[in-house]
Amino acid sequence: MCGIVALFSNDEQIAESSLKLGMDCLKHRGPDGKRFWISPDHRVGLGHTRLSIIDLNHGEQPIANEDQTLHIIVNGEFYDFERIQGDLRRWGYKLKTNSDSEIALHLYDEFGTQCLHHLRGEFAFVIWDERNELLFAARDRFGIKPLYYSNYQNTLYIASEIKALLAAGVPASWDYEAFWQSEWGILAPDRTMFANIYQVPPGHFLIASLSGIKLQRYWDFDYPIIDNYSSQKTPSDYIEQLRYTLDEAVKLRLRADVPVGCYLSGGIDSSTVLGIAAKCSSKPIQAFTLAFDHEAYDEESLARETAAYTGANLQIIPINQSDLAEHFADSIWNCERLCINGNTTAKYLLSKSARDAGYKVVLTGEGSDEIFGGYVHFRQDMLLYNQEDQDEETVKILLEDLKLKNKVSMGLLLAEDSSNKLLNTIQRLLGFVPSWMQVSAEGYPRSIPLYSPEFIAKFSQKDVYRLFFNQIDVQGQLANSWTTARTFAWTATTPREPSWRRRWRWKAARGTQKSANRCS
């Protein structure tokens, strides 16, 4: 996790002081150093605060190409970068660093905006292209890394956090419509809580030039139409493919020149990630677990079992309701939007403990519920498709229950032949608080979720979802967890007994009221 700030003006010179003020606000994202570059005509400024993870001694940014016509600042990480470095050298490029960030600069030189299709990772970056007199900014496919912008008084401001834009000179005023939307949990992914401050949406890039500013999508989900899809794969085939893909995903995220830790709950997702990481590492993995003072929410005993079984070192972080109340304002300051439950503050304390222990990188189970249909409304939504394959009475009961709920916030309840315009509109509304934004404070360790487009692409067909949703009871819960147990058993992440007992999901305790979102 690093911090980036960029200023671009067509008409006037930018103020160096504004760039520096923005960088100062991002010191917590990049405590290991800061540098900036301003173009000779003072129309462009790029600033970077660094959290050093790869090429610790020579990875400073901004980075320029050989003839100084391209400059880049990056927040994030590009996976499989060493293979791309080899390709670039064969194509004649001379790399100045061993940093993964530099590959984006030369890929842009080679492919232009199409460079994004050659990059794999979680990232937000900005490139100044002197030859074409344009600023190019891009965000990863799932929006794991934040990227905000504002066009104010003929100057484009871009930064990793809103507070950096405000410090650089963008005025602060509330967007009351965004507040109203947030109360319903449907803030669109291009909006913020502030007027005239926007996000580059996930899977999009921004180009600013003399002709203005434009946003363009470069990636989206692409699922085959069910009636046009056929597969000869068996459930065992999908399980083997999932094993391989999980293993690859974790191995790629372990590549770092600093120690890598792991967040651990009592859930199967973080336990699986820890199990794979432990098998791939020659040293014990350091794991971090929250322990609540409320028995109904605490998973310490399960976490201890998992850590012992995988040989991980486990640090228990005890927290109570007073801790959550004391640090609630801190979590809001870092999240920069409304928080719907205490999980945000709990993650803040978890990440703070990892940072205090000297860890800059941690693996998490984030993203697994989205990939594997872990949320109840995903299972309910499936009943709208191929209803002839489901028990009629079960379908009726579940769909009647859905009528009592907010159909936008609970899931996408449209048939496949619905209008694409309507479909895309509702999809843009499903923008819940990104969990990766909750752990960016005070030099927090870079939290790496399981999400990746390659992972998603391999499991986007109908058959695998039928596999995971093979049995649904009238409450919308999986009645048979054999698939999940069988799939993850190979990782040896949990004790054989009681490894497949029902594992509860830790939630930040708030009296006796349960919170709705998962934090494993």
Short mmCIF file of C-alpha atoms in Angstrom, two decimals:
data_model
loop_
_atom_site.label_atom_id
_atom_site.label_comp_id
_atom_site.label_asym_id
_atom_site.label_seq_id
_atom_site.Cartn_x
_atom_site.Cartn_y
_atom_site.Cartn_z
CA MET A 1 0.00 0.00 0.00
CA CYS A 2 1.40 3.34 -1.10
CA GLY A 3 -0.06 6.80 -1.60
CA ILE A 4 -0.24 8.64 -4.92
CA VAL A 5 -1.14 12.25 -5.78
CA ALA A 6 -1.31 13.81 -9.24
CA LEU A 7 -2.15 17.33 -10.45
CA PHE A 8 -2.72 18.31 -14.08
CA SER A 9 -3.70 21.66 -15.59
CA ASN A 10 -4.20 22.66 -19.21
CA ASP A 11 -4.14 26.38 -18.52
CA GLU A 12 -1.98 27.22 -15.55
CA GLN A 13 1.02 26.06 -13.61
CA ILE A 14 0.25 23.77 -10.71
CA ALA A 15 1.40 24.73 -7.22
CA GLU A 16 4.22 22.61 -5.83
CA SER A 17 2.93 23.37 -2.34
CA SER A 18 -0.45 21.80 -3.19
CA LEU A 19 1.24 18.61 -4.35
CA LYS A 20 3.31 18.40 -1.18
CA LEU A 21 0.30 19.01 1.07
CA GLY A 22 -1.51 16.15 -0.62
CA MET A 23 1.49 13.88 -0.11
CA ASP A 24 1.75 14.83 3.56
CA CYS A 25 -1.80 13.54 4.07
CA LEU A 26 -0.78 10.14 2.71
CA LYS A 27 2.25 9.55 4.89
CA HIS A 28 0.36 6.81 6.75
CA ARG A 29 0.02 4.92 3.45
CA GLY A 30 3.70 5.23 2.62
CA PRO A 31 5.89 5.69 5.70
CA ASP A 32 9.09 4.47 4.00
CA GLY A 33 9.73 7.49 1.80
CA LYS A 34 8.25 10.16 -0.45
CA ARG A 35 9.26 11.76 -3.73
CA PHE A 36 7.65 13.94 -6.38
CA TRP A 37 8.21 15.09 -9.95
CA ILE A 38 6.96 18.26 -11.66
CA SER A 39 7.10 18.72 -15.42
CA PRO A 40 9.37 21.44 -16.84
CA ASP A 41 6.34 23.57 -17.77
CA HIS A 42 4.83 23.03 -14.29
CA ARG A 43 1.52 21.78 -15.71
CA VAL A 44 1.90 18.27 -14.25
CA GLY A 45 2.90 17.03 -10.82
CA LEU A 46 3.22 13.44 -9.58
CA GLY A 47 3.77 12.60 -5.90
CA HIS A 48 4.34 9.24 -4.20
CA THR A 49 4.59 8.02 -0.61
CA ARG A 50 6.09 4.56 -0.43
CA LEU A 51 5.43 1.40 1.53
CA SER A 52 8.44 -0.65 0.44
CA ILE A 53 7.63 -4.32 -0.21
CA ILE A 54 9.57 -5.31 -3.35
CA ASP A 55 13.04 -4.01 -4.32
CA LEU A 56 13.39 -2.25 -0.99
CA ASN A 57 16.47 -0.19 -1.89
CA HIS A 58 15.81 0.86 -5.49
CA GLY A 59 12.05 1.02 -5.97
CA GLU A 60 11.51 4.73 -5.40
CA GLN A 61 8.87 6.55 -7.44
CA PRO A 62 8.01 8.39 -9.64
CA ILE A 63 9.75 6.23 -12.26
CA ALA A 64 10.61 7.57 -15.73
CA ASN A 65 11.48 5.82 -18.99
CA GLU A 66 14.82 6.30 -20.73
CA ASP A 67 13.95 9.46 -22.67
CA GLN A 68 11.95 10.98 -19.81
CA THR A 69 8.74 11.13 -21.86
CA LEU A 70 6.80 8.83 -19.53
CA HIS A 71 6.53 9.09 -15.74
CA ILE A 72 4.53 6.80 -13.45
CA ILE A 73 3.34 6.56 -9.84
CA VAL A 74 1.78 3.30 -8.58
CA ASN A 75 -0.15 2.12 -5.56
CA GLY A 76 -0.50 -1.65 -5.44
CA GLU A 77 1.20 -4.75 -6.73
CA PHE A 78 1.47 -6.52 -10.08
CA TYR A 79 1.59 -10.30 -9.84
CA ASP A 80 3.78 -12.47 -12.04
CA PHE A 81 5.89 -9.37 -12.70
CA GLU A 82 9.18 -11.25 -13.04
CA ARG A 83 7.95 -13.03 -16.17
CA ILE A 84 6.91 -9.68 -17.66
CA GLN A 85 10.28 -8.18 -16.76
CA GLY A 86 11.89 -10.91 -18.86
CA ASP A 87 9.59 -10.13 -21.79
CA LEU A 88 10.38 -6.41 -21.57
CA ARG A 89 14.12 -7.04 -21.61
CA ARG A 90 13.76 -9.25 -24.69
CA TRP A 91 11.84 -6.43 -26.36
CA GLY A 92 14.75 -4.07 -25.73
CA TYR A 93 13.61 -2.17 -22.64
CA LYS A 94 16.19 -1.30 -20.00
CA LEU A 95 14.70 -1.57 -16.52
CA LYS A 96 16.02 0.78 -13.86
CA THR A 97 14.67 -1.20 -10.90
CA ASN A 98 13.57 -4.67 -9.87
CA SER A 99 10.26 -3.24 -8.71
CA ASP A 100 7.02 -4.67 -10.03
CA SER A 101 5.71 -1.11 -10.52
CA GLU A 102 8.08 -0.36 -13.40
CA ILE A 103 6.52 -2.96 -15.70
CA ALA A 104 3.35 -0.85 -16.07
CA LEU A 105 5.40 2.05 -17.42
CA HIS A 106 6.98 0.03 -20.23
CA LEU A 107 3.84 -1.95 -21.00
CA TYR A 108 2.07 1.37 -21.55
CA ASP A 109 4.94 2.44 -23.83
CA GLU A 110 4.47 -0.78 -25.81
CA PHE A 111 0.68 -1.19 -25.85
CA GLY A 112 -0.86 2.14 -24.84
CA THR A 113 -4.12 1.79 -22.92
CA GLN A 114 -4.21 -1.89 -23.88
CA CYS A 115 -1.43 -2.41 -21.33
CA LEU A 116 -4.15 -3.02 -18.76
CA HIS A 117 -4.95 -6.37 -20.37
CA HIS A 118 -1.35 -7.48 -19.69
CA LEU A 119 -1.42 -6.56 -16.00
CA ARG A 120 -2.49 -8.88 -13.21
CA GLY A 121 -2.86 -7.56 -9.71
CA GLU A 122 -4.42 -4.92 -7.49
CA PHE A 123 -3.44 -1.42 -8.49
CA ALA A 124 -4.13 2.24 -9.06
CA PHE A 125 -1.59 4.19 -11.09
CA VAL A 126 -1.09 7.45 -12.98
CA ILE A 127 1.13 7.98 -16.04
CA TRP A 128 2.07 11.30 -17.61
CA ASP A 129 2.57 10.81 -21.36
CA GLU A 130 4.60 13.76 -22.63
CA ARG A 131 4.56 12.66 -26.27
CA ASN A 132 0.77 12.64 -26.43
CA GLU A 133 0.28 15.34 -23.79
CA LEU A 134 -2.15 13.30 -21.72
CA LEU A 135 -2.55 11.95 -18.22
CA PHE A 136 -3.54 8.29 -17.97
CA ALA A 137 -4.94 6.92 -14.69
CA ALA A 138 -6.25 3.38 -14.15
CA ARG A 139 -7.78 1.25 -11.41
CA ASP A 140 -7.75 -2.53 -11.08
CA ARG A 141 -10.66 -4.67 -12.19
CA PHE A 142 -12.34 -5.01 -8.79
CA GLY A 143 -11.38 -1.63 -7.35
CA ILE A 144 -9.25 -3.13 -4.60
CA LYS A 145 -7.01 -0.06 -4.65
CA PRO A 146 -8.76 3.32 -4.29
CA LEU A 147 -8.45 6.15 -6.81
CA TYR A 148 -10.26 9.48 -6.37
CA TYR A 149 -10.36 12.55 -8.58
CA SER A 150 -11.82 16.04 -8.81
CA ASN A 151 -11.81 18.67 -11.55
CA TYR A 152 -11.63 22.01 -9.77
CA GLN A 153 -10.83 25.40 -11.32
CA ASN A 154 -9.40 23.86 -14.50
CA THR A 155 -7.07 21.57 -12.55
CA LEU A 156 -7.47 17.80 -12.28
CA TYR A 157 -6.63 16.41 -8.84
CA ILE A 158 -6.08 12.65 -8.37
CA ALA A 159 -5.20 10.83 -5.14
CA SER A 160 -5.41 7.59 -3.19
CA GLU A 161 -7.60 9.21 -0.54
CA ILE A 162 -10.11 12.04 -0.43
CA LYS A 163 -8.29 13.80 2.39
CA ALA A 164 -5.29 14.29 0.08
CA LEU A 165 -7.51 16.03 -2.49
CA LEU A 166 -8.86 18.34 0.20
CA ALA A 167 -5.37 19.14 1.46
CA ALA A 168 -4.22 19.91 -2.09
CA GLY A 169 -6.94 22.53 -2.54
CA VAL A 170 -10.23 20.86 -3.49
CA PRO A 171 -13.04 22.38 -1.37
CA ALA A 172 -15.03 20.09 0.91
CA SER A 173 -18.82 20.04 0.73
CA TRP A 174 -21.22 17.18 1.43
CA ASP A 175 -23.07 15.33 -1.29
CA TYR A 176 -26.43 14.89 0.44
CA GLU A 177 -27.77 12.55 -2.21
CA ALA A 178 -24.79 10.27 -1.57
CA PHE A 179 -25.60 10.35 2.14
CA TRP A 180 -29.15 9.26 1.41
CA GLN A 181 -27.95 6.46 -0.87
CA SER A 182 -25.45 5.27 1.72
CA GLU A 183 -28.20 4.84 4.29
CA TRP A 184 -29.65 2.22 1.97
CA GLY A 185 -26.26 0.66 1.27
CA ILE A 186 -26.32 1.43 -2.46
CA LEU A 187 -23.75 4.19 -3.05
CA ALA A 188 -22.63 3.89 -6.66
CA PRO A 189 -18.95 2.95 -7.15
CA ASP A 190 -18.14 6.27 -8.87
CA ARG A 191 -19.58 8.42 -6.07
CA THR A 192 -18.21 9.62 -2.73
CA MET A 193 -19.71 11.42 0.25
CA PHE A 194 -18.35 14.72 -1.12
CA ALA A 195 -19.67 16.91 -3.91
CA ASN A 196 -17.45 17.11 -7.02
CA ILE A 197 -15.17 14.33 -5.76
CA TYR A 198 -15.49 11.02 -7.58
CA GLN A 199 -13.94 7.58 -7.77
CA VAL A 200 -12.48 6.04 -10.90
CA PRO A 201 -14.81 3.02 -10.98
CA PRO A 202 -13.35 -0.50 -10.82
CA GLY A 203 -12.23 -1.76 -14.22
CA HIS A 204 -12.00 1.76 -15.68
CA PHE A 205 -9.32 4.18 -16.79
CA LEU A 206 -9.29 7.97 -17.01
CA ILE A 207 -7.64 10.08 -19.70
CA ALA A 208 -7.12 13.83 -19.29
CA SER A 209 -5.84 15.95 -22.17
CA LEU A 210 -6.42 19.27 -23.93
CA SER A 211 -9.76 17.95 -25.14
CA GLY A 212 -11.03 17.23 -21.63
CA ILE A 213 -11.48 14.28 -19.26
CA LYS A 214 -13.02 10.94 -20.18
CA LEU A 215 -13.65 7.69 -18.35
CA GLN A 216 -13.67 4.35 -20.14
CA ARG A 217 -14.37 0.81 -19.01
CA TYR A 218 -11.68 -1.74 -19.92
CA TRP A 219 -13.02 -4.82 -18.12
CA ASP A 220 -16.31 -6.32 -16.98
CA PHE A 221 -17.72 -9.71 -16.04
CA ASP A 222 -18.42 -11.92 -19.02
CA TYR A 223 -20.63 -14.89 -18.25
CA PRO A 224 -21.83 -17.33 -20.91
CA ILE A 225 -25.56 -17.54 -21.56
CA ILE A 226 -26.77 -20.68 -19.81
CA ASP A 227 -28.61 -22.06 -22.84
CA ASN A 228 -25.48 -21.66 -24.96
CA TYR A 229 -23.12 -23.25 -22.49
CA SER A 230 -22.35 -26.91 -22.13
CA SER A 231 -19.60 -28.63 -20.23
CA GLN A 232 -18.46 -32.21 -19.86
CA LYS A 233 -16.74 -31.43 -16.56
CA THR A 234 -17.72 -33.35 -13.46
CA PRO A 235 -17.86 -31.96 -9.91
CA SER A 236 -14.49 -33.59 -9.29
CA ASP A 237 -13.03 -31.72 -12.27
CA TYR A 238 -14.17 -28.41 -10.84
CA ILE A 239 -12.81 -29.30 -7.43
CA GLU A 240 -9.38 -30.08 -8.90
CA GLN A 241 -9.44 -26.83 -10.87
CA LEU A 242 -10.37 -24.91 -7.74
CA ARG A 243 -7.54 -26.51 -5.80
CA TYR A 244 -5.01 -25.50 -8.44
CA THR A 245 -6.38 -21.96 -8.76
CA LEU A 246 -6.45 -21.35 -5.01
CA ASP A 247 -2.90 -22.60 -4.69
CA GLU A 248 -1.69 -20.33 -7.49
CA ALA A 249 -3.53 -17.30 -6.09
CA VAL A 250 -1.95 -17.62 -2.66
CA LYS A 251 1.55 -18.36 -4.01
CA LEU A 252 1.51 -15.21 -6.16
CA ARG A 253 0.54 -13.09 -3.16
CA LEU A 254 3.36 -14.47 -1.02
CA ARG A 255 5.99 -12.86 -3.28
CA ALA A 256 7.54 -10.05 -1.23
CA ASP A 257 10.89 -8.89 0.11
CA VAL A 258 9.35 -8.48 3.58
CA PRO A 259 7.60 -10.99 5.87
CA VAL A 260 3.99 -11.84 4.97
CA GLY A 261 1.39 -12.48 7.66
CA CYS A 262 -2.21 -13.69 7.59
CA TYR A 263 -5.48 -12.61 9.18
CA LEU A 264 -7.27 -15.55 10.74
CA SER A 265 -10.83 -15.99 11.93
CA GLY A 266 -12.74 -19.16 12.67
CA GLY A 267 -14.08 -19.27 9.12
CA ILE A 268 -13.12 -21.69 6.39
CA ASP A 269 -11.92 -18.96 4.00
CA SER A 270 -9.13 -17.40 6.05
CA SER A 271 -8.24 -20.87 7.36
CA THR A 272 -7.82 -22.11 3.80
CA VAL A 273 -5.61 -19.17 2.85
CA LEU A 274 -3.44 -19.74 5.93
CA GLY A 275 -3.20 -23.46 5.19
CA ILE A 276 -1.99 -22.90 1.63
CA ALA A 277 0.43 -20.17 2.73
CA ALA A 278 1.87 -22.45 5.41
CA LYS A 279 2.46 -25.23 2.87
CA CYS A 280 4.22 -22.79 0.54
CA SER A 281 6.44 -21.21 3.20
CA SER A 282 9.63 -22.59 4.70
CA LYS A 283 8.98 -20.63 7.90
CA PRO A 284 5.93 -20.48 10.17
CA ILE A 285 3.37 -17.90 9.06
CA GLN A 286 2.46 -15.17 11.54
CA ALA A 287 -1.32 -15.05 11.99
CA PHE A 288 -3.43 -12.37 13.68
CA THR A 289 -6.82 -13.00 15.29
CA LEU A 290 -9.26 -10.81 17.19
CA ALA A 291 -10.69 -12.10 20.46
CA PHE A 292 -13.96 -10.51 21.57
CA ASP A 293 -15.14 -10.38 25.17
CA HIS A 294 -18.57 -11.63 24.08
CA GLU A 295 -18.78 -15.41 23.74
CA ALA A 296 -21.31 -15.29 20.91
CA TYR A 297 -18.85 -13.42 18.67
CA ASP A 298 -15.51 -14.87 19.71
CA GLU A 299 -13.61 -17.34 17.52
CA GLU A 300 -10.36 -17.53 19.43
CA SER A 301 -10.62 -21.26 20.14
CA LEU A 302 -11.15 -22.15 16.47
CA ALA A 303 -8.33 -19.84 15.42
CA ARG A 304 -5.99 -21.51 17.91
CA GLU A 305 -6.89 -24.95 16.53
CA THR A 306 -6.19 -23.82 12.99
CA ALA A 307 -2.92 -22.10 13.87
CA ALA A 308 -1.68 -25.16 15.76
CA TYR A 309 -2.59 -27.48 12.90
CA THR A 310 -0.81 -25.35 10.28
CA GLY A 311 2.20 -24.58 12.48
CA ALA A 312 1.48 -20.85 12.37
CA ASN A 313 2.47 -18.40 15.07
CA LEU A 314 -0.69 -16.79 16.41
CA GLN A 315 -1.10 -13.37 17.96
CA ILE A 316 -4.40 -12.87 19.76
CA ILE A 317 -5.68 -9.28 19.90
CA PRO A 318 -8.29 -8.91 22.66
CA ILE A 319 -10.88 -6.15 22.11
CA ASN A 320 -14.08 -5.11 23.83
CA GLN A 321 -16.92 -2.68 23.27
CA SER A 322 -14.92 0.17 24.81
CA ASP A 323 -12.14 -0.40 22.26
CA LEU A 324 -14.66 -0.25 19.42
CA ALA A 325 -16.16 2.97 20.75
CA GLU A 326 -12.77 4.57 21.33
CA HIS A 327 -11.52 3.92 17.79
CA PHE A 328 -14.78 4.36 15.89
CA ALA A 329 -13.87 7.91 14.79
CA ASP A 330 -10.45 6.68 13.61
CA SER A 331 -12.05 4.06 11.38
CA ILE A 332 -14.44 6.64 9.90
CA TRP A 333 -11.53 9.00 9.18
CA ASN A 334 -9.76 6.27 7.24
CA CYS A 335 -12.81 4.78 5.56
CA GLU A 336 -13.98 8.22 4.31
CA ARG A 337 -17.61 7.15 4.16
CA LEU A 338 -20.39 5.84 6.38
CA CYS A 339 -19.72 2.61 8.26
CA ILE A 340 -22.71 0.33 8.62
CA ASN A 341 -21.48 -1.76 11.57
CA GLY A 342 -18.65 -2.28 14.02
CA ASN A 343 -16.68 -4.55 11.71
CA THR A 344 -14.90 -1.55 10.21
CA THR A 345 -13.50 -0.57 13.60
CA ALA A 346 -12.62 -4.16 14.43
CA LYS A 347 -10.60 -4.44 11.21
CA TYR A 348 -8.92 -1.15 12.05
CA LEU A 349 -7.71 -2.61 15.35
CA LEU A 350 -6.67 -5.88 13.70
CA SER A 351 -4.60 -4.06 11.08
CA LYS A 352 -3.11 -1.71 13.66
CA SER A 353 -1.87 -4.71 15.63
CA ALA A 354 -0.29 -6.25 12.54
CA ARG A 355 1.43 -2.97 11.75
CA ASP A 356 2.71 -2.63 15.32
CA ALA A 357 4.13 -6.15 14.99
CA GLY A 358 6.18 -5.01 11.98
CA TYR A 359 4.09 -6.55 9.19
CA LYS A 360 3.50 -4.62 5.96
CA VAL A 361 1.71 -7.40 4.07
CA VAL A 362 -1.05 -9.75 5.22
CA LEU A 363 -3.20 -12.28 3.40
CA THR A 364 -6.95 -12.36 4.03
CA GLY A 365 -10.03 -14.36 3.10
CA GLU A 366 -11.72 -11.23 1.72
CA GLY A 367 -13.62 -11.73 -1.52
CA SER A 368 -14.40 -15.38 -0.93
CA ASP A 369 -18.08 -14.83 -0.13
CA GLU A 370 -18.49 -13.00 -3.43
CA ILE A 371 -16.68 -15.73 -5.38
CA PHE A 372 -18.29 -18.75 -3.73
CA GLY A 373 -21.77 -17.38 -3.11
CA GLY A 374 -21.32 -17.15 0.63
CA TYR A 375 -24.06 -14.58 1.16
CA VAL A 376 -27.58 -15.86 1.64
CA HIS A 377 -29.09 -13.56 -0.99
CA PHE A 378 -26.78 -15.08 -3.63
CA ARG A 379 -28.35 -18.47 -2.97
CA GLN A 380 -31.83 -17.03 -3.03
CA ASP A 381 -31.21 -15.20 -6.30
CA MET A 382 -30.30 -18.46 -7.96
CA LEU A 383 -33.88 -19.62 -7.60
CA LEU A 384 -34.88 -17.12 -10.29
CA TYR A 385 -32.91 -19.18 -12.80
CA ASN A 386 -33.88 -22.64 -13.97
CA GLN A 387 -36.76 -22.87 -11.54
CA GLU A 388 -37.84 -26.08 -13.21
CA ASP A 389 -34.81 -27.75 -11.59
CA GLN A 390 -35.85 -26.70 -8.08
CA ASP A 391 -38.51 -27.98 -5.72
CA GLU A 392 -41.63 -25.93 -6.42
CA GLU A 393 -42.62 -25.45 -2.79
CA THR A 394 -39.08 -24.38 -1.80
CA VAL A 395 -38.96 -21.83 -4.61
CA LYS A 396 -42.33 -20.41 -3.61
CA ILE A 397 -41.39 -19.98 0.05
CA LEU A 398 -38.04 -18.36 -0.71
CA LEU A 399 -39.37 -15.94 -3.31
CA GLU A 400 -42.21 -14.89 -1.03
CA ASP A 401 -39.61 -14.14 1.62
CA LEU A 402 -37.65 -11.99 -0.86
CA LYS A 403 -40.65 -9.73 -1.40
CA LEU A 404 -40.20 -8.46 2.13
CA LYS A 405 -36.63 -7.36 1.47
CA ASN A 406 -34.92 -4.60 -0.46
CA LYS A 407 -34.30 -6.30 -3.78
CA VAL A 408 -31.51 -3.95 -4.84
CA SER A 409 -29.46 -4.15 -1.67
CA MET A 410 -30.09 -7.88 -1.26
CA GLY A 411 -29.07 -8.91 -4.74
CA LEU A 412 -29.62 -8.64 -8.46
CA LEU A 413 -33.10 -10.07 -9.02
CA LEU A 414 -33.44 -9.84 -12.79
CA ALA A 415 -33.86 -12.53 -15.38
CA GLU A 416 -31.13 -13.06 -17.99
CA ASP A 417 -33.17 -11.54 -20.80
CA SER A 418 -33.70 -8.26 -18.94
CA SER A 419 -32.71 -5.00 -20.56
CA ASN A 420 -28.94 -4.55 -20.51
CA LYS A 421 -29.40 -0.88 -19.66
CA LEU A 422 -31.51 -1.72 -16.62
CA LEU A 423 -29.17 -4.53 -15.65
CA ASN A 424 -26.10 -2.29 -15.78
CA THR A 425 -27.86 0.46 -13.84
CA ILE A 426 -28.70 -1.83 -10.93
CA GLN A 427 -25.22 -3.38 -11.00
CA ARG A 428 -23.73 0.08 -10.57
CA LEU A 429 -25.88 0.55 -7.48
CA LEU A 430 -24.44 -2.48 -5.71
CA GLY A 431 -21.49 -0.65 -4.19
CA PHE A 432 -21.11 -1.67 -0.56
CA VAL A 433 -18.24 -0.43 1.64
CA PRO A 434 -15.08 -2.02 0.18
CA SER A 435 -13.34 -3.89 2.97
CA TRP A 436 -9.90 -3.04 1.58
CA MET A 437 -10.57 0.65 2.30
CA GLN A 438 -11.00 -0.15 5.98
CA VAL A 439 -7.37 -1.11 6.54
CA SER A 440 -5.45 1.76 4.92
CA ALA A 441 -4.78 3.76 8.05
CA GLU A 442 -1.52 4.65 9.72
CA GLY A 443 0.78 2.59 7.55
CA TYR A 444 -1.44 -0.46 7.83
CA PRO A 445 -0.11 -3.61 6.24
CA ARG A 446 -1.22 -4.14 2.67
CA SER A 447 -4.22 -6.45 2.95
CA ILE A 448 -4.48 -8.89 0.05
CA PRO A 449 -7.91 -10.36 -0.70
CA LEU A 450 -8.58 -13.48 -2.72
CA TYR A 451 -10.19 -11.59 -5.60
CA SER A 452 -8.53 -11.83 -9.00
CA PRO A 453 -10.01 -11.78 -12.51
CA GLU A 454 -8.18 -14.98 -13.38
CA PHE A 455 -9.70 -16.70 -10.36
CA ILE A 456 -13.19 -15.46 -11.23
CA ALA A 457 -12.88 -16.38 -14.91
CA LYS A 458 -12.19 -20.03 -14.17
CA PHE A 459 -15.36 -20.39 -12.13
CA SER A 460 -17.91 -18.25 -13.94
CA GLN A 461 -19.90 -21.01 -15.64
CA LYS A 462 -23.25 -22.34 -14.60
CA ASP A 463 -22.10 -25.81 -13.62
CA VAL A 464 -19.81 -24.75 -10.82
CA TYR A 465 -22.48 -22.61 -9.23
CA ARG A 466 -24.91 -25.49 -9.44
CA LEU A 467 -22.21 -27.46 -7.66
CA PHE A 468 -21.93 -24.99 -4.79
CA PHE A 469 -25.69 -24.51 -4.54
CA ASN A 470 -26.51 -28.20 -4.86
CA GLN A 471 -28.96 -28.21 -1.97
CA ILE A 472 -30.93 -25.25 -0.64
CA ASP A 473 -33.36 -25.44 2.24
CA VAL A 474 -36.31 -23.12 2.80
CA GLN A 475 -34.19 -20.66 4.76
CA GLY A 476 -31.82 -20.14 1.85
CA GLN A 477 -28.98 -21.92 3.60
CA LEU A 478 -26.86 -24.74 2.25
CA ALA A 479 -28.33 -27.93 3.61
CA ASN A 480 -25.28 -29.93 2.57
CA SER A 481 -21.77 -28.52 2.95
CA TRP A 482 -20.09 -31.57 1.39
CA THR A 483 -18.85 -29.58 -1.60
CA THR A 484 -17.15 -26.91 0.47
CA ALA A 485 -15.66 -29.44 2.86
CA ARG A 486 -14.43 -31.70 0.07
CA THR A 487 -12.98 -28.82 -1.92
CA PHE A 488 -11.01 -27.26 0.92
CA ALA A 489 -10.02 -30.45 2.73
CA TRP A 490 -6.83 -30.85 0.71
CA THR A 491 -5.35 -27.67 2.14
CA ALA A 492 -5.01 -29.27 5.60
CA THR A 493 -5.96 -25.96 7.12
CA THR A 494 -7.97 -27.16 10.08
CA PRO A 495 -7.90 -30.11 12.45
CA ARG A 496 -9.63 -33.17 11.07
CA GLU A 497 -12.03 -33.06 14.00
CA PRO A 498 -13.97 -30.80 14.38
CA SER A 499 -12.82 -29.24 11.08
CA TRP A 500 -16.14 -29.52 9.30
CA ARG A 501 -18.39 -28.51 12.14
CA ARG A 502 -20.30 -25.34 11.36
CA ARG A 503 -17.89 -22.44 11.68
CA TRP A 504 -19.45 -19.20 12.78
CA ARG A 505 -18.40 -15.85 11.34
CA TRP A 506 -16.84 -13.30 13.62
CA LYS A 507 -18.66 -10.05 13.96
CA ALA A 508 -17.81 -7.04 16.04
CA ALA A 509 -19.95 -7.34 19.14
CA ARG A 510 -22.40 -4.52 19.75
CA GLY A 511 -24.40 -5.43 22.80
CA THR A 512 -26.48 -8.44 21.83
CA GLN A 513 -27.38 -7.20 18.37
CA LYS A 514 -25.80 -9.08 15.49
CA SER A 515 -24.13 -7.22 12.63
CA ALA A 516 -24.87 -8.23 9.09
CA ASN A 517 -21.53 -8.29 7.30
CA ARG A 518 -18.90 -10.97 7.37
CA CYS A 519 -15.33 -10.14 8.35
CA SER A 520 -13.50 -13.46 8.03
#
